[in-house]
Amino acid sequence: MMTSSTLAIGTSAGTLTVSLGAAVVTGVLAAYTLSHHRQVFAWLQRMRHKDRANAELDKPDQWLSDLYEVQCRLAQKPCRTADFEDIAQVTNMIKGVVDHAETIGPDLTKVVERVEEYLATALPETDFSAATSLPEHRSQLSRAMKQENARNELTRAVVTAQRRITLLRRG
């Protein structure tokens, strides 16, 4: 038969076992909670960093879109220096951020170089009252074709930079 002291020892051993089990479960839950909070904090840090990087890319991306739109308006149209005012203005804004945009700096530099090549192809102002000779007409036609080729190269550079920005935003 069991005595009361044996029963008390058995009950206190059971209580001790239950308490120990509860402490182990609480410790495991605390470790899991801490691990989960660390993962959430790391995810938040990545999202903040990505948001900051995307904010830095917003203006250059908008300027590239503007540049693309302006140069599309000038497609297959022989242009003079005055026609390039909008392109020159957008390019000046892009030049201002080239040194500060580390991730897309080389792409923006390539765009600026292509714009300068395109601007260099501006046709000279002509006097429409005078008739142009055949050699002069051929010369202007040749310049216009070079201008269109430079515009196409600019388009490629802009699209490449925009793709790079898209890839950087995706992470």
GROMACS .gro file of C-alpha atoms in nm:
model
  171
    1MET     CA    1   0.000   0.000   0.000
    2MET     CA    2   0.098   0.355  -0.062
    3THR     CA    3   0.158   0.578   0.224
    4SER     CA    4   0.083   0.943   0.229
    5SER     CA    5   0.452   1.032   0.201
    6THR     CA    6   0.489   0.816  -0.109
    7LEU     CA    7   0.179   0.974  -0.257
    8ALA     CA    8   0.314   1.322  -0.185
    9ILE     CA    9   0.646   1.239  -0.352
   10GLY     CA   10   0.463   1.100  -0.658
   11THR     CA   11   0.243   1.409  -0.683
   12SER     CA   12   0.531   1.648  -0.643
   13ALA     CA   13   0.730   1.454  -0.907
   14GLY     CA   14   0.433   1.484  -1.142
   15THR     CA   15   0.404   1.854  -1.072
   16LEU     CA   16   0.776   1.895  -1.129
   17THR     CA   17   0.750   1.708  -1.461
   18VAL     CA   18   0.455   1.920  -1.576
   19SER     CA   19   0.634   2.240  -1.473
   20LEU     CA   20   0.951   2.132  -1.650
   21GLY     CA   21   0.754   2.044  -1.965
   22ALA     CA   22   0.576   2.381  -1.959
   23ALA     CA   23   0.911   2.560  -1.919
   24VAL     CA   24   1.058   2.371  -2.217
   25VAL     CA   25   0.753   2.450  -2.435
   26THR     CA   26   0.768   2.816  -2.330
   27GLY     CA   27   1.141   2.828  -2.411
   28VAL     CA   28   1.085   2.674  -2.756
   29LEU     CA   29   0.802   2.920  -2.829
   30ALA     CA   30   1.018   3.212  -2.714
   31ALA     CA   31   1.305   3.099  -2.941
   32TYR     CA   32   1.067   3.060  -3.235
   33THR     CA   33   0.914   3.404  -3.169
   34LEU     CA   34   1.258   3.565  -3.151
   35SER     CA   35   1.364   3.394  -3.474
   36HIS     CA   36   1.044   3.508  -3.645
   37HIS     CA   37   1.090   3.868  -3.527
   38ARG     CA   38   1.446   3.869  -3.660
   39GLN     CA   39   1.322   3.750  -4.001
   40VAL     CA   40   1.051   4.014  -4.008
   41PHE     CA   41   1.299   4.286  -3.908
   42ALA     CA   42   1.543   4.175  -4.180
   43TRP     CA   43   1.260   4.177  -4.435
   44LEU     CA   44   1.158   4.529  -4.329
   45GLN     CA   45   1.519   4.647  -4.365
   46ARG     CA   46   1.535   4.501  -4.718
   47MET     CA   47   1.206   4.668  -4.811
   48ARG     CA   48   1.324   5.006  -4.679
   49HIS     CA   49   1.649   4.975  -4.871
   50LYS     CA   50   1.459   4.875  -5.186
   51ASP     CA   51   1.215   5.167  -5.144
   52ARG     CA   52   1.503   5.414  -5.106
   53ALA     CA   53   1.674   5.270  -5.415
   54ASN     CA   54   1.350   5.291  -5.613
   55ALA     CA   55   1.299   5.652  -5.504
   56GLU     CA   56   1.647   5.735  -5.636
   57LEU     CA   57   1.553   5.578  -5.970
   58ASP     CA   58   1.219   5.759  -6.008
   59LYS     CA   59   1.350   6.089  -6.145
   60PRO     CA   60   1.601   5.943  -6.392
   61ASP     CA   61   1.334   5.702  -6.511
   62GLN     CA   62   1.090   5.988  -6.566
   63TRP     CA   63   1.354   6.193  -6.748
   64LEU     CA   64   1.437   5.897  -6.971
   65SER     CA   65   1.067   5.862  -7.051
   66ASP     CA   66   1.049   6.232  -7.135
   67LEU     CA   67   1.360   6.207  -7.350
   68TYR     CA   68   1.216   5.907  -7.532
   69GLU     CA   69   0.892   6.092  -7.597
   70VAL     CA   70   1.066   6.405  -7.728
   71GLN     CA   71   1.300   6.219  -7.959
   72CYS     CA   72   1.006   6.015  -8.092
   73ARG     CA   73   0.836   6.340  -8.191
   74LEU     CA   74   1.144   6.423  -8.398
   75ALA     CA   75   1.160   6.086  -8.573
   76GLN     CA   76   1.208   6.100  -8.947
   77LYS     CA   77   1.211   6.477  -8.943
   78PRO     CA   78   1.524   6.671  -9.036
   79CYS     CA   79   1.590   6.895  -8.735
   80ARG     CA   80   1.771   7.219  -8.684
   81THR     CA   81   1.932   7.338  -8.360
   82ALA     CA   82   1.612   7.506  -8.239
   83ASP     CA   83   1.423   7.176  -8.264
   84PHE     CA   84   1.653   7.021  -8.003
   85GLU     CA   85   1.566   7.255  -7.713
   86ASP     CA   86   1.355   7.000  -7.523
   87ILE     CA   87   1.613   6.727  -7.569
   88ALA     CA   88   1.890   6.954  -7.445
   89GLN     CA   89   1.687   7.051  -7.137
   90VAL     CA   90   1.611   6.690  -7.038
   91THR     CA   91   1.972   6.592  -7.103
   92ASN     CA   92   2.095   6.866  -6.869
   93MET     CA   93   1.879   6.719  -6.592
   94ILE     CA   94   2.019   6.372  -6.661
   95LYS     CA   95   2.375   6.509  -6.659
   96GLY     CA   96   2.308   6.651  -6.314
   97VAL     CA   97   2.245   6.308  -6.162
   98VAL     CA   98   2.494   6.095  -6.354
   99ASP     CA   99   2.763   6.133  -6.088
  100HIS     CA  100   2.521   6.060  -5.804
  101ALA     CA  101   2.340   5.762  -5.957
  102GLU     CA  102   2.592   5.489  -5.889
  103THR     CA  103   2.376   5.198  -6.001
  104ILE     CA  104   2.273   5.340  -6.338
  105GLY     CA  105   2.549   5.596  -6.389
  106PRO     CA  106   2.714   5.414  -6.681
  107ASP     CA  107   2.380   5.376  -6.859
  108LEU     CA  108   2.296   5.742  -6.809
  109THR     CA  109   2.643   5.841  -6.931
  110LYS     CA  110   2.583   5.638  -7.247
  111VAL     CA  111   2.251   5.818  -7.298
  112VAL     CA  112   2.418   6.158  -7.255
  113GLU     CA  113   2.687   6.061  -7.507
  114ARG     CA  114   2.421   5.952  -7.757
  115VAL     CA  115   2.229   6.277  -7.706
  116GLU     CA  116   2.543   6.480  -7.772
  117GLU     CA  117   2.605   6.282  -8.090
  118TYR     CA  118   2.244   6.345  -8.193
  119LEU     CA  119   2.265   6.716  -8.119
  120ALA     CA  120   2.583   6.738  -8.325
  121THR     CA  121   2.386   6.632  -8.631
  122ALA     CA  122   2.167   6.943  -8.633
  123LEU     CA  123   2.115   7.071  -8.982
  124PRO     CA  124   2.230   7.424  -9.057
  125GLU     CA  125   1.976   7.700  -9.094
  126THR     CA  126   1.897   7.749  -9.463
  127ASP     CA  127   1.762   8.036  -9.661
  128PHE     CA  128   1.441   7.912  -9.818
  129SER     CA  129   1.427   8.201 -10.061
  130ALA     CA  130   1.730   8.076 -10.250
  131ALA     CA  131   1.719   7.760 -10.456
  132THR     CA  132   1.951   7.484 -10.339
  133SER     CA  133   2.181   7.311 -10.578
  134LEU     CA  134   2.176   6.936 -10.630
  135PRO     CA  135   2.506   6.878 -10.440
  136GLU     CA  136   2.380   7.089 -10.149
  137HIS     CA  137   2.051   6.898 -10.148
  138ARG     CA  138   2.239   6.564 -10.142
  139SER     CA  139   2.458   6.692  -9.861
  140GLN     CA  140   2.154   6.787  -9.657
  141LEU     CA  141   1.994   6.452  -9.728
  142SER     CA  142   2.308   6.275  -9.612
  143ARG     CA  143   2.312   6.483  -9.292
  144ALA     CA  144   1.945   6.404  -9.233
  145MET     CA  145   2.015   6.032  -9.264
  146LYS     CA  146   2.307   6.060  -9.021
  147GLN     CA  147   2.076   6.249  -8.786
  148GLU     CA  148   1.816   5.973  -8.802
  149ASN     CA  149   2.083   5.712  -8.737
  150ALA     CA  150   2.203   5.908  -8.433
  151ARG     CA  151   1.842   5.932  -8.312
  152ASN     CA  152   1.806   5.553  -8.344
  153GLU     CA  153   2.123   5.504  -8.139
  154LEU     CA  154   1.983   5.741  -7.877
  155THR     CA  155   1.661   5.540  -7.869
  156ARG     CA  156   1.857   5.220  -7.806
  157ALA     CA  157   2.053   5.381  -7.524
  158VAL     CA  158   1.736   5.516  -7.359
  159VAL     CA  159   1.559   5.180  -7.381
  160THR     CA  160   1.864   5.002  -7.240
  161ALA     CA  161   1.879   5.242  -6.945
  162GLN     CA  162   1.507   5.199  -6.882
  163ARG     CA  163   1.546   4.821  -6.883
  164ARG     CA  164   1.831   4.849  -6.635
  165ILE     CA  165   1.614   5.062  -6.406
  166THR     CA  166   1.334   4.805  -6.431
  167LEU     CA  167   1.574   4.524  -6.339
  168LEU     CA  168   1.709   4.722  -6.045
  169ARG     CA  169   1.358   4.786  -5.917
  170ARG     CA  170   1.271   4.418  -5.929
  171GLY     CA  171   1.562   4.358  -5.703
   0.00000   0.00000   0.00000
